Short mmCIF file of C-alpha atoms in Angstrom, two decimals:
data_model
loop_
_atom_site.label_atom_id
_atom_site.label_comp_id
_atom_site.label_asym_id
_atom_site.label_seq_id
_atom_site.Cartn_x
_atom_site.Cartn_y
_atom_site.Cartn_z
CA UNK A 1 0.00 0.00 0.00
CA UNK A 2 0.79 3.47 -0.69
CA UNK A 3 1.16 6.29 1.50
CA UNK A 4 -1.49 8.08 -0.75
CA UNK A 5 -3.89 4.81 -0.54
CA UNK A 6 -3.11 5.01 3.21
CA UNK A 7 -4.56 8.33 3.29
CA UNK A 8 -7.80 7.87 1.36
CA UNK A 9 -8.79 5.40 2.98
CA UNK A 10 -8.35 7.08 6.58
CA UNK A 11 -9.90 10.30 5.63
CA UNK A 12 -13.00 9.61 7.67
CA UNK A 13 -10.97 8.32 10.60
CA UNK A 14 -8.38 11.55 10.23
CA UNK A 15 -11.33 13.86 10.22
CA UNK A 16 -13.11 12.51 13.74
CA UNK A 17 -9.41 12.78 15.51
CA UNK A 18 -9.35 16.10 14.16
CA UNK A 19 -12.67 16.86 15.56
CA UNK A 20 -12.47 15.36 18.69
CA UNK A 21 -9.00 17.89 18.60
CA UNK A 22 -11.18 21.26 18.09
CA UNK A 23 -13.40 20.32 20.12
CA UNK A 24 -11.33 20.97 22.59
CA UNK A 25 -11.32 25.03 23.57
CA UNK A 26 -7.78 25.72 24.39
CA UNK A 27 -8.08 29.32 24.86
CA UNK A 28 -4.52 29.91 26.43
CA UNK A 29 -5.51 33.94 27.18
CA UNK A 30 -8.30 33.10 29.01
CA UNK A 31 -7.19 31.47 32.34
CA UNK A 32 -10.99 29.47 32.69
CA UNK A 33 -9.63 27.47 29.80
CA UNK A 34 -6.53 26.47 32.02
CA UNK A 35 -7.95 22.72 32.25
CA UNK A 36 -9.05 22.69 28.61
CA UNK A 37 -5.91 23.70 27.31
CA UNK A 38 -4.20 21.29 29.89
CA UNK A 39 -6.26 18.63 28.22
CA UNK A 40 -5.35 19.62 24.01
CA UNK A 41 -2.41 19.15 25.65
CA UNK A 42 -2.46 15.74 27.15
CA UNK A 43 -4.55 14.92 23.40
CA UNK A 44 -1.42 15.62 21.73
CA UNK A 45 0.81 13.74 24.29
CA UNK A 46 -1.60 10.36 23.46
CA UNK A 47 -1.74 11.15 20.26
CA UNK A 48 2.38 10.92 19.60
CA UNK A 49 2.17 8.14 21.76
CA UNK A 50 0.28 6.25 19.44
CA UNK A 51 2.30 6.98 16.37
CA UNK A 52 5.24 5.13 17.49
CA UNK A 53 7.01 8.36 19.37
CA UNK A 54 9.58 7.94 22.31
CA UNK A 55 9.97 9.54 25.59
CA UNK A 56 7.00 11.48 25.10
CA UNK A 57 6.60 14.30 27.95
CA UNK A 58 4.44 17.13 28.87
CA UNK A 59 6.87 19.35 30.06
CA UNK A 60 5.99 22.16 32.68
CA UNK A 61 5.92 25.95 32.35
CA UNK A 62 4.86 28.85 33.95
CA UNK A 63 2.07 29.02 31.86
CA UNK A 64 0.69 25.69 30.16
CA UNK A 65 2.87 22.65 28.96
CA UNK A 66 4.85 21.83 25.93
CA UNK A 67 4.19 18.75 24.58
CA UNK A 68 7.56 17.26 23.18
CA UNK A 69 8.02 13.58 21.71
CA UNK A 70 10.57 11.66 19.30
CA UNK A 71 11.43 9.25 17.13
CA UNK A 72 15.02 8.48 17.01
CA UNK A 73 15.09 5.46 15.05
CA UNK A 74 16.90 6.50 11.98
CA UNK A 75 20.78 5.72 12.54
CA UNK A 76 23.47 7.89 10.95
CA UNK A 77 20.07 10.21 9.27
CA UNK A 78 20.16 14.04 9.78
CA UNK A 79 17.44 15.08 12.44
CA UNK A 80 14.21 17.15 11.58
CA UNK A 81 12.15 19.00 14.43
CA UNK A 82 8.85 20.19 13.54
CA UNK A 83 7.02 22.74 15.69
CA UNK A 84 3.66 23.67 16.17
CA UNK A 85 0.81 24.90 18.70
CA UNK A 86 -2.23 23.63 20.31
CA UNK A 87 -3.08 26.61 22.02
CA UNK A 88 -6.23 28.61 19.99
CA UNK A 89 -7.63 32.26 20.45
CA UNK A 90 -10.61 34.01 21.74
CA UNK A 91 -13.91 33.19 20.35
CA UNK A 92 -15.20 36.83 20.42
CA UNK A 93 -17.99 37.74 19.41
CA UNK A 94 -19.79 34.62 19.97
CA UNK A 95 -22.33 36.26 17.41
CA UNK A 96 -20.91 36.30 14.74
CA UNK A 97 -19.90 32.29 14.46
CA UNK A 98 -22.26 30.33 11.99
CA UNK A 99 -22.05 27.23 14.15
CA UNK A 100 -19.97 26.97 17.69
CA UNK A 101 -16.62 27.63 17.51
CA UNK A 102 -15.95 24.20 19.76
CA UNK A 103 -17.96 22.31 17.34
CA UNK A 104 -16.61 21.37 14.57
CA UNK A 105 -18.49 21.58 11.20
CA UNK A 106 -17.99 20.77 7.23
CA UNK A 107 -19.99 23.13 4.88
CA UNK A 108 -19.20 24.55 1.84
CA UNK A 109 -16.49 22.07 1.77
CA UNK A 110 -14.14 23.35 5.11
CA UNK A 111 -13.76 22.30 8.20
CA UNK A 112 -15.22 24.99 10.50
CA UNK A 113 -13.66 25.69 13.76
CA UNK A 114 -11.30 27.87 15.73
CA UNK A 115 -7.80 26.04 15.17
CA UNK A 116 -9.00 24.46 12.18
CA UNK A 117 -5.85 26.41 10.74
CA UNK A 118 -4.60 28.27 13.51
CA UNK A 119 -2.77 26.16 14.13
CA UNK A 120 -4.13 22.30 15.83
CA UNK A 121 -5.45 21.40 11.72
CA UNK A 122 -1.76 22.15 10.65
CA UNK A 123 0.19 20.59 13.44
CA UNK A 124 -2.31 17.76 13.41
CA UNK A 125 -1.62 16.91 9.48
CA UNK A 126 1.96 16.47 10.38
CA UNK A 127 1.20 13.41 12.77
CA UNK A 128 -0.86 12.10 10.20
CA UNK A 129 2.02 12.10 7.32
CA UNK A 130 4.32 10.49 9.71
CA UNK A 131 1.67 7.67 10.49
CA UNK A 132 0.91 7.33 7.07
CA UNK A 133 4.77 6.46 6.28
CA UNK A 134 5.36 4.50 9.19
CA UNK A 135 2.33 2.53 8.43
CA UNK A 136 3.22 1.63 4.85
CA UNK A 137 6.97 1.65 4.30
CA UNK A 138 7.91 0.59 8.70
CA UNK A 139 9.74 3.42 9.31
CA UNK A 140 10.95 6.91 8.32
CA UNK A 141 13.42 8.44 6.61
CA UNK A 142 14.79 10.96 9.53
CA UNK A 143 14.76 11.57 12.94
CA UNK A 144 12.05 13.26 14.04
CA UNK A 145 11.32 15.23 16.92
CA UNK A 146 8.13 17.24 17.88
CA UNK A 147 7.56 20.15 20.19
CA UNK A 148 3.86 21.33 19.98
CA UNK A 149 3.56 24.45 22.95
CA UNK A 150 0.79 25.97 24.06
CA UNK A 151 1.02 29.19 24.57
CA UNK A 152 2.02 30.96 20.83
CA UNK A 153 -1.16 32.82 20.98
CA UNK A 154 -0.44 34.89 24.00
CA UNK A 155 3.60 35.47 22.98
CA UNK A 156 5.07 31.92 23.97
CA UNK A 157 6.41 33.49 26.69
CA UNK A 158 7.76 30.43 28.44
CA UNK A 159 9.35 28.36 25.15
CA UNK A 160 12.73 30.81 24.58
CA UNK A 161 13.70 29.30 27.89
CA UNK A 162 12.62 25.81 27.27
CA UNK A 163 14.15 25.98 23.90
CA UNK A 164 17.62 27.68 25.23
CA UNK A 165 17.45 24.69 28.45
CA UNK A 166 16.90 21.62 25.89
CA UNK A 167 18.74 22.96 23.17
CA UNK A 168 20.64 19.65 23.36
CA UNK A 169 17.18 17.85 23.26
CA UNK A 170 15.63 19.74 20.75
CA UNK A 171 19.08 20.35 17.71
CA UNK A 172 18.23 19.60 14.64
CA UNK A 173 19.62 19.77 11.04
CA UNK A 174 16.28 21.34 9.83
CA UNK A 175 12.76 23.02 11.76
CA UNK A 176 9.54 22.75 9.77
CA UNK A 177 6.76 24.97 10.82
CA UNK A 178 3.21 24.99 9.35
CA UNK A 179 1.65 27.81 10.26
CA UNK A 180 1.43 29.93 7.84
CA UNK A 181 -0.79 30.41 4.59
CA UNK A 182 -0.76 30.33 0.89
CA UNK A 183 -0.71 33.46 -1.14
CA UNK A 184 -4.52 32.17 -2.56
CA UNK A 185 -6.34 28.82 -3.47
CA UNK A 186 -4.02 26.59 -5.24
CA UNK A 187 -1.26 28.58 -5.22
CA UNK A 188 1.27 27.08 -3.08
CA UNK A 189 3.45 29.46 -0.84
CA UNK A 190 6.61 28.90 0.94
CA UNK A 191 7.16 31.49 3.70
CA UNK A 192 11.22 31.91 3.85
CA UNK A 193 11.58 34.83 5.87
CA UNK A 194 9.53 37.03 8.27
CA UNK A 195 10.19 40.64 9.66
CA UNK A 196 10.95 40.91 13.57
CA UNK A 197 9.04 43.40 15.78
CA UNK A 198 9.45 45.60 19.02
CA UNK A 199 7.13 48.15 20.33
CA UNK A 200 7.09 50.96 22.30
CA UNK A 201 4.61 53.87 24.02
CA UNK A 202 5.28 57.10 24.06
CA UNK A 203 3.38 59.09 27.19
CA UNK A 204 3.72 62.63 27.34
CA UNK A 205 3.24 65.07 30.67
CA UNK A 206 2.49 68.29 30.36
CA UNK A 207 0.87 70.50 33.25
CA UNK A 208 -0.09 68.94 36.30
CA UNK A 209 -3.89 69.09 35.76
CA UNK A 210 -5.54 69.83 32.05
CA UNK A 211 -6.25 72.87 31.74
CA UNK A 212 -8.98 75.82 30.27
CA UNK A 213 -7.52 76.26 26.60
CA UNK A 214 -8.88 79.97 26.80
CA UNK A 215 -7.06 80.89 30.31
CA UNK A 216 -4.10 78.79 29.25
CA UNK A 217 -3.84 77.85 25.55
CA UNK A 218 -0.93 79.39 23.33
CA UNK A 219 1.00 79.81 26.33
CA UNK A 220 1.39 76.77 27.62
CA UNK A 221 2.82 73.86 25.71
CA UNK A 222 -0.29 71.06 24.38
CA UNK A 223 0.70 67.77 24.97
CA UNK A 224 -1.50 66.43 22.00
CA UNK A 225 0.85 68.80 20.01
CA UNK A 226 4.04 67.86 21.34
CA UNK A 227 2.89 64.29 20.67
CA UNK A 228 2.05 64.74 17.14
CA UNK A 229 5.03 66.42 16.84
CA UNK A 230 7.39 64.28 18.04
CA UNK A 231 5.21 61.44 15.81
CA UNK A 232 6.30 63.91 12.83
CA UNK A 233 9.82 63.57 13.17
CA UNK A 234 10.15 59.88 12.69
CA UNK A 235 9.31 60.09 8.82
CA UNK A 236 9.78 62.11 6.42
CA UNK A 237 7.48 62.91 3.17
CA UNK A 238 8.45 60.05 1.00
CA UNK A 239 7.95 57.56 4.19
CA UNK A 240 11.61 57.26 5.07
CA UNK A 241 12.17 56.80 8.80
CA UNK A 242 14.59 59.64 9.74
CA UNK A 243 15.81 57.95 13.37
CA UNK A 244 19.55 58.09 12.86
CA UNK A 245 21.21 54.74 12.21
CA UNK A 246 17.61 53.02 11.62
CA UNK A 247 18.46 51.22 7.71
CA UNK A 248 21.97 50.87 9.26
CA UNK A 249 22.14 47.16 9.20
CA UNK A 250 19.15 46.30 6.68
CA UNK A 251 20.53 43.66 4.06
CA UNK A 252 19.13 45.16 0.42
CA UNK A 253 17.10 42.56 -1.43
CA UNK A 254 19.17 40.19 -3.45
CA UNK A 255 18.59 40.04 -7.35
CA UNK A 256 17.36 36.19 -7.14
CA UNK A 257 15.17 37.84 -4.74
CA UNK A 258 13.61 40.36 -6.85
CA UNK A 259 13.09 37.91 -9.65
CA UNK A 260 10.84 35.66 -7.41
CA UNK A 261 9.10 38.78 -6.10
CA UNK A 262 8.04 40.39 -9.53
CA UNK A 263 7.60 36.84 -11.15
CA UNK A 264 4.23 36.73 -8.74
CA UNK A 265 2.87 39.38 -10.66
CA UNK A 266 1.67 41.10 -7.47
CA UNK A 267 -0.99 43.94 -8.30
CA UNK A 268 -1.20 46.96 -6.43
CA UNK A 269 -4.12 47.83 -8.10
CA UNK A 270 -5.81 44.70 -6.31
CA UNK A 271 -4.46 45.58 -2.82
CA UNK A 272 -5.92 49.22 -3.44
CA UNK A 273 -9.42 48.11 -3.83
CA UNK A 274 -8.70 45.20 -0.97
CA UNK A 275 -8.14 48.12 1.93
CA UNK A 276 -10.26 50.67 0.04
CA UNK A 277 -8.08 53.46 -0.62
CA UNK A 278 -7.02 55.56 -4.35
CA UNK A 279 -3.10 55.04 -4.06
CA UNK A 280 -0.48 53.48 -1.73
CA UNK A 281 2.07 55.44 0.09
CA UNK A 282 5.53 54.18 1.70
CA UNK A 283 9.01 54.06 1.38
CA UNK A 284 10.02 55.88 -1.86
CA UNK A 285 11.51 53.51 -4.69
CA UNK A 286 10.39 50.01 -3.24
CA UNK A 287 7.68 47.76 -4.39
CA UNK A 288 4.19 47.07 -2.21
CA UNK A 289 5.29 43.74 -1.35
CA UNK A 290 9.25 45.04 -0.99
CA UNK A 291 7.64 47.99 1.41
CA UNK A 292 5.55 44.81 2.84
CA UNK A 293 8.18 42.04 3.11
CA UNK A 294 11.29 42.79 3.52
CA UNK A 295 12.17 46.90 4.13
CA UNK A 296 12.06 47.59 8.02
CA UNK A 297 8.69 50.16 9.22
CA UNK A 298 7.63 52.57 12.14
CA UNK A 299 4.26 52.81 12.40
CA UNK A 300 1.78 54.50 15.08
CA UNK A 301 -0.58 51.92 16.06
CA UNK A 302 -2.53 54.47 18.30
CA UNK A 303 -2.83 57.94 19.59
CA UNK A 304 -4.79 59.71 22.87
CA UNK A 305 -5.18 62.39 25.31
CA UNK A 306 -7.36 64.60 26.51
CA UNK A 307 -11.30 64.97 25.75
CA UNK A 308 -12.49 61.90 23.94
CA UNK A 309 -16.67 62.71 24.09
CA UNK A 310 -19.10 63.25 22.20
CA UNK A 311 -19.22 67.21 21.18
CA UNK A 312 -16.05 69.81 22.43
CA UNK A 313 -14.80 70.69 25.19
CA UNK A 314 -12.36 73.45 25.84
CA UNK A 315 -9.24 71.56 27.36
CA UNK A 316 -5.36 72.10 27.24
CA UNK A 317 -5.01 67.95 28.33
CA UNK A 318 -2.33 67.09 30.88
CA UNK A 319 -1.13 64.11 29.05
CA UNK A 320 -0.99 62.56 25.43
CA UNK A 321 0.17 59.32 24.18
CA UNK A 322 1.05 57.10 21.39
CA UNK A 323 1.43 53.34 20.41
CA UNK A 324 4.24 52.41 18.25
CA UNK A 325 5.29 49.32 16.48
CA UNK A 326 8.23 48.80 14.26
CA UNK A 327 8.52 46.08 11.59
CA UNK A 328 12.37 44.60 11.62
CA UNK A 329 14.33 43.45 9.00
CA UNK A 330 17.47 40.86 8.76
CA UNK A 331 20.29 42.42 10.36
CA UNK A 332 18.28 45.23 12.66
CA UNK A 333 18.98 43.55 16.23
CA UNK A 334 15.59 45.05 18.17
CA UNK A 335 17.46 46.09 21.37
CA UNK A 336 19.78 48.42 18.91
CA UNK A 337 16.89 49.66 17.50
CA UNK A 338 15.24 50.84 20.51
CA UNK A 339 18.35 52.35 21.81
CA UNK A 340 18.14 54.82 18.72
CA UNK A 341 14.28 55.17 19.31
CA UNK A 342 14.67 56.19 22.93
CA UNK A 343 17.67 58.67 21.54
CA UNK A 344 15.59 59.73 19.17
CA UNK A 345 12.69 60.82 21.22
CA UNK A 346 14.88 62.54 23.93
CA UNK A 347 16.74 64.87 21.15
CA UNK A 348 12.86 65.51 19.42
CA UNK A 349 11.33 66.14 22.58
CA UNK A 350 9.09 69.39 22.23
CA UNK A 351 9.86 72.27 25.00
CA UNK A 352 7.57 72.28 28.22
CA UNK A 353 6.77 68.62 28.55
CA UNK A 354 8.36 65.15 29.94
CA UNK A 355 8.43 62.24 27.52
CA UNK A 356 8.36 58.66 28.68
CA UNK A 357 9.19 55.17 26.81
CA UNK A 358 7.50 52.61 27.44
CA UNK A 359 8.94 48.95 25.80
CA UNK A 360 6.59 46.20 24.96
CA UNK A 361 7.42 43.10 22.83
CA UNK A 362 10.22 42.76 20.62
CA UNK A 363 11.60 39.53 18.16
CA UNK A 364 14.50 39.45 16.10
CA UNK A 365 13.60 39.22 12.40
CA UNK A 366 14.17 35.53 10.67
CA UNK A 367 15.27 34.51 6.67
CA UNK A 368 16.35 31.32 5.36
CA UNK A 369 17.60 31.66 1.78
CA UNK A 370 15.20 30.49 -0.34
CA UNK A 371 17.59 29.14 -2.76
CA UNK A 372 18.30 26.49 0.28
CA UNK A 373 18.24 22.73 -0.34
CA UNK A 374 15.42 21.90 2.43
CA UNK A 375 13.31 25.05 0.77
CA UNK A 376 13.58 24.01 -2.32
CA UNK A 377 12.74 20.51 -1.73
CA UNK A 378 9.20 21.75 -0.27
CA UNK A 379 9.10 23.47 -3.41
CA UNK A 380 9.50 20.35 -5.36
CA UNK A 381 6.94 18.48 -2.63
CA UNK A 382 4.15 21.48 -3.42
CA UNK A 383 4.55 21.51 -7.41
CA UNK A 384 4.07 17.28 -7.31
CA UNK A 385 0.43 17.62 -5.62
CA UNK A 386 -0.75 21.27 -6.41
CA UNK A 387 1.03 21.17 -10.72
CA UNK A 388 1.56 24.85 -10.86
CA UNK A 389 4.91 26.83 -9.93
CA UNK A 390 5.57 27.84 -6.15
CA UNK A 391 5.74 31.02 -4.70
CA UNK A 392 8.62 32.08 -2.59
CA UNK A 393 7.42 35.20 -0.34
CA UNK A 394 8.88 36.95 2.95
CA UNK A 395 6.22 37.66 5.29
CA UNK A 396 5.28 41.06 6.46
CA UNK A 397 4.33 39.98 10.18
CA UNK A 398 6.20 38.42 12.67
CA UNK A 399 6.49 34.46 14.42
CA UNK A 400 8.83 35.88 17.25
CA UNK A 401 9.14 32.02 18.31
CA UNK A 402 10.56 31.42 14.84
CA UNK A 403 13.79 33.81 15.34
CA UNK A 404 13.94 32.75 19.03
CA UNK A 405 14.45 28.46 17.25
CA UNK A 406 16.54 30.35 14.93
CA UNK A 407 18.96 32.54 16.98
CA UNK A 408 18.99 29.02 19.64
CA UNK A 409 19.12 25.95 17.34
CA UNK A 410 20.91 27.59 14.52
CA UNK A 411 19.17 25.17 11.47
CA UNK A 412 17.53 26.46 8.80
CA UNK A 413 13.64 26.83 8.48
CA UNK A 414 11.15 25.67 6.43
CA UNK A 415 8.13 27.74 6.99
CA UNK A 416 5.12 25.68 5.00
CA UNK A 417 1.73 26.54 5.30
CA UNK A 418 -1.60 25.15 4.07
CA UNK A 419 -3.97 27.86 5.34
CA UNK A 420 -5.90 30.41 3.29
CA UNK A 421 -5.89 34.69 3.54
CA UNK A 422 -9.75 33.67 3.61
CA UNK A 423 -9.56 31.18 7.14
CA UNK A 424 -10.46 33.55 8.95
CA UNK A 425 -7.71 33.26 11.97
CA UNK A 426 -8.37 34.78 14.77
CA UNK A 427 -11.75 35.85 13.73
CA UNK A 428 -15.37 34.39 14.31
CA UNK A 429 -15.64 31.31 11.67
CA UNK A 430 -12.31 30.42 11.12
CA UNK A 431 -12.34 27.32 8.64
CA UNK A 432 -9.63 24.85 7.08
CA UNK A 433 -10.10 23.83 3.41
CA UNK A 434 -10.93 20.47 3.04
CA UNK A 435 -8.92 20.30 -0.23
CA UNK A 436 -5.88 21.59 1.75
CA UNK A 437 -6.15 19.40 4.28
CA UNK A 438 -5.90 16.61 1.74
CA UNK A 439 -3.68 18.15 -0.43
CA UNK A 440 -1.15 19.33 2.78
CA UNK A 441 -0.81 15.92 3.84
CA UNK A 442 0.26 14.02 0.57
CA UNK A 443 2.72 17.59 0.06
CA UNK A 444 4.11 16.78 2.96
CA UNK A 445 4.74 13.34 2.42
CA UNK A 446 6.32 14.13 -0.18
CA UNK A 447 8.68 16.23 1.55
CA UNK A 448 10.05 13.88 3.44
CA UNK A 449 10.95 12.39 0.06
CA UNK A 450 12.04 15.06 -1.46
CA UNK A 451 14.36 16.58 1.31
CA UNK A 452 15.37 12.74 1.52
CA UNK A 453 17.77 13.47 -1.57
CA UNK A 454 19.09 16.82 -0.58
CA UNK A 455 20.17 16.21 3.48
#
C-alpha cells in the first residue's frame, strides 16, 4: 500500500481525531480554559504516543505545557524538528460564528472551527504524514522530533527558555513549521523569511492638571501637540524613517530575490481596492510587497489624550500618548533599534513637557535563503500535488518564536503553510479547506521524500 492509498482510505478516521482535537477550547488567554488547554495538551501527548514516538513528555511551564516527543530510530540520518501549537484564540464575538466555535463543522467544503488552521489542523496533518509512512513503508526516513507548545497565541512566553534549556534535546539539522498560509487557493506558498518586531509607548506630561484652553492655551505647551510632533519627526514625506542609524544594518534585497518577487505578478491595483483606498504610500523607490516584506517600518498603532466625548470641550489635556510598532528586517537587532528610538525621542522632545518610553514586545527578524536545499525541496513536494509553480514570499508579520528556534538551534527553516488569507484566523468562523487538508498531507509526504535526496 501506498502512503497516498493510506490516506484515502483514513480520511473519515483523520477527520473525527481532528474533531475530537477542536473540540477541545484551548483558549490559552483566558485562564478558565486552564484545564481545557491542559487537556489539548495531554490529546497531543496520546496522540504521539500512538504513532510510534519515544519519551513522550508534557513538560511544565509557567504558563501551560509543551508537549515534546521523538522518534530516534533513523541511525546515521540528519534530524528534523517540527514545531507547532495547540493553544487557539478568543472566540469573540460569539455572534458572529455560523455554528460553535468548539464544534466542529464541514460546509461549503471546510472544516469549521477555531484552530482548524490556527494552528491544531496544521500541526495535526503532520502526525498524520508520519503515520501514514510509518504505516506503509515501517519506518521513516529521519529523525524526528516534535515540540507542539501551548502558549504561541499569548507570545510563547515560556518556550525561549525551554528551547535555550533543551537545546541539546531539541538540535536539529532542519525546523519545519506549518503555520502559515498560501498566497490564494491553489497557489502554493513557501514562507522563507519574516520581519521581527518591538514596540514601544510614548506618554507625554504636560501641566499637572488639564487645563482651560482659553485661560491657558498658546501659552502653555499642548501635549496632544508635542505628541504629534514628536510622531512627525520619525518620517519624512516620502515615508523614510529619519531615526539616525535606523536602515543601518538592513541587508538590500538580493537580485534572485527580486526575480521571485516580480515573477508573482503582485498587483497593487488589487491591494488598493482590498483596503479601500485611491493610491499606496511608503518608502520611496520600493515595491508594495518590498515595502511589505522585507524593508524595516515605524508605524503609530494608536494615539490619545485629553477629551475623547461626544461634542467639544475646551481643554489644554495634561497628558498625550502614542502606540508604536516597528517592523524589523534581517540584520536590525531590536534592542539596537530601541536604543536609537529612545535617543531619538529625547533629542525631538518638544519644549515644556516630559516624555516617557515605554517597551513592549520585541523579536528578532528571521530569513532562510530560499535558494536552500530543504526550501527548495518543499518546493518540489508542493509543485508534485498542487502542478503549478511555487511562490517564494517573505512575510510582512512576525512568528517571534521562529527567530527565538533560529537565533537558539541555529538550522535552517522551512516555513510551509496550508492555510488560506480567507480562514479567517483569529476571527469568528475560522475554517480549514478540506482540499488543503488533503492536499497538505500528501505535500508533505512528499517532503520527506524530497528533502530525503538533498540532506
Amino acid at each position: 500500500m501506498t502512503f497516498q492509498t493510506y490516506i484515502e482510505e483514513q480520511r473519515s478516521k483523520h477527520l473525527e481525531e481532528l474533531f475530537e482535537l477542536l473540540s477541545i477550547p484551548s483558549i490559552s488567554a483566558l485562564p478558565d480554559h486552564k484545564e481545557d488547554t491542559h487537556r489539548a495538551a495531554e490529546w497531543f501527548a496520546s496522540a504521539l504516543r500512538n504513532l510510534g514516538m519515544d519519551n513522550v513528555e508534557l513538560y511544565p511551564t509557567n504558563g501551560h505545557p509543551i508537549v515534546y516527543g521523538e522518534w530516534l530510530k533513523a541511525q546515521g540520518k540528519p534530524t528534523v524538528l517540527i514545531y507547532g501549537h495547540y493553544d487557539v484564540q478568543p472566540v469573540d464575538p460569539l455572534h458572529l460564528w455560523d455554528t460553535a466555535p468548539f464544534e466542529p463543522a464541514i460546509r461549503e467544503e471546510s472544516i469549521y472551527a477555531r484552530g482548524a488552521s490556527d494552528d491544531k489542523g496544521q500541526t495535526f496533518m503532520h502526525l498524520k504524514a508520519l503515520e501514514a509512512i510509518l504505516k506503509t513503508t515501517g519506518t521513516l526516513p529521519f529523525n524526528f522530533k516534535i515540540c507542539i507548545e501551548g502558549e504561541e497565541e499569548v507570545g510563547s512566553p515560556n518556550l525561549p527558555v525551554f528551547i535555550e534549556e533543551k537545546k541539546d534535546m531539541l538540535a536539529a539539522d532542519v525546523i519545519v513549521v506549518s503555520d502559515t498560509a498560501m498566497m490564494e487557493e491553489d497557489k502554493p506558498t513557501i514562507c522563507y523569511g519574516l520581519r521581527g518586531m518591538c514596540g514601544f509607548q510614548l506618554d507625554v506630561k504636560g501641566p499637572r492638571r488639564d487645563l482651560h484652553s482659553g485661560l491657558y492655551g498658546g501659552a502653555v505647551q499642548n501635549p496632544i501637540h508635542a505628541v504629534v510632533e514628536l510622531l512627525q519627526s520619525f518620517h519624512d514625506k516620502d515615508g523614510v524613517i529619519t531615526v539616525e542609524g535606523f536602515y543601518d544594518k538592513v541587508v538590500p534585497l538580493t537580485e534572485d530575490e527580486k526575480a521571485a518577487f516580480e515573477a508573482l505578478n503582485a498587483s497593487e491595483e488589487s491591494v488598493m481596492n482590498e483596503v479601500g483606498v485611491t493610491e499606496l504610500f511608503g518608502e520611496k523607490g520600493y515595491t508594495h510587497l518590498e515595502r511589505t516584506w522585507v524593508r524595516p517600518t515605524l508605524e503609530v498603532n494608536g494615539i490619545y489624550g485629553g477629551f475623547q466625548g461626544e461634542g467639544i470641550k475646551t481643554v489644554l489635556p495634561s497628558e498625550a500618548h502614542a502606540k508604536i510598532t516597528c517592523r524589523l528586517v534581517p540584520d536590525q537587532d531590536p534592542d539596537e533599534i530601541l536604543e536609537l528610538l529612545q535617543k531619538h525621542v529625547k533629542e525631538h522632545t518638544p519644549p515644556g513637557v516630559e516624555v516617557t518610553v515605554s517597551l513592549f514586545d520585541k523579536g528578532a527578524p528571521f530569513v532562510t535563503p530560499f535558494d536552500h536545499p530543504a526550501i527548495q525541496a518543499a518546493s518540489r513536494a508542493f509543485e508534485k500535488v498542487f502542478e503549478v509553480p511555487t511562490a517564494f514570499t517573505r512575510g510582512g508579520g512576525s512568528l517571534p518564536i521562529v527567530s527565538n528556534l533560529d537565533e537558539i538551534l541555529k538550522a535552517p527553516i522551512v516555513l510551509m503553510g496550508f492555510g488560506l488569507p480567507s480562514d479567517n484566523v483569529h476571527a469568528p468562523n475560522e475554517n480549514f479547506k478540506l482540499k488543503n487538508f488533503d492536499k497538505g498531507l500528501l505535500t508533505l509526504c512528499y517532503y520527506w521524500e524530497e528533502l530525503e535526496g538533498v540532506l
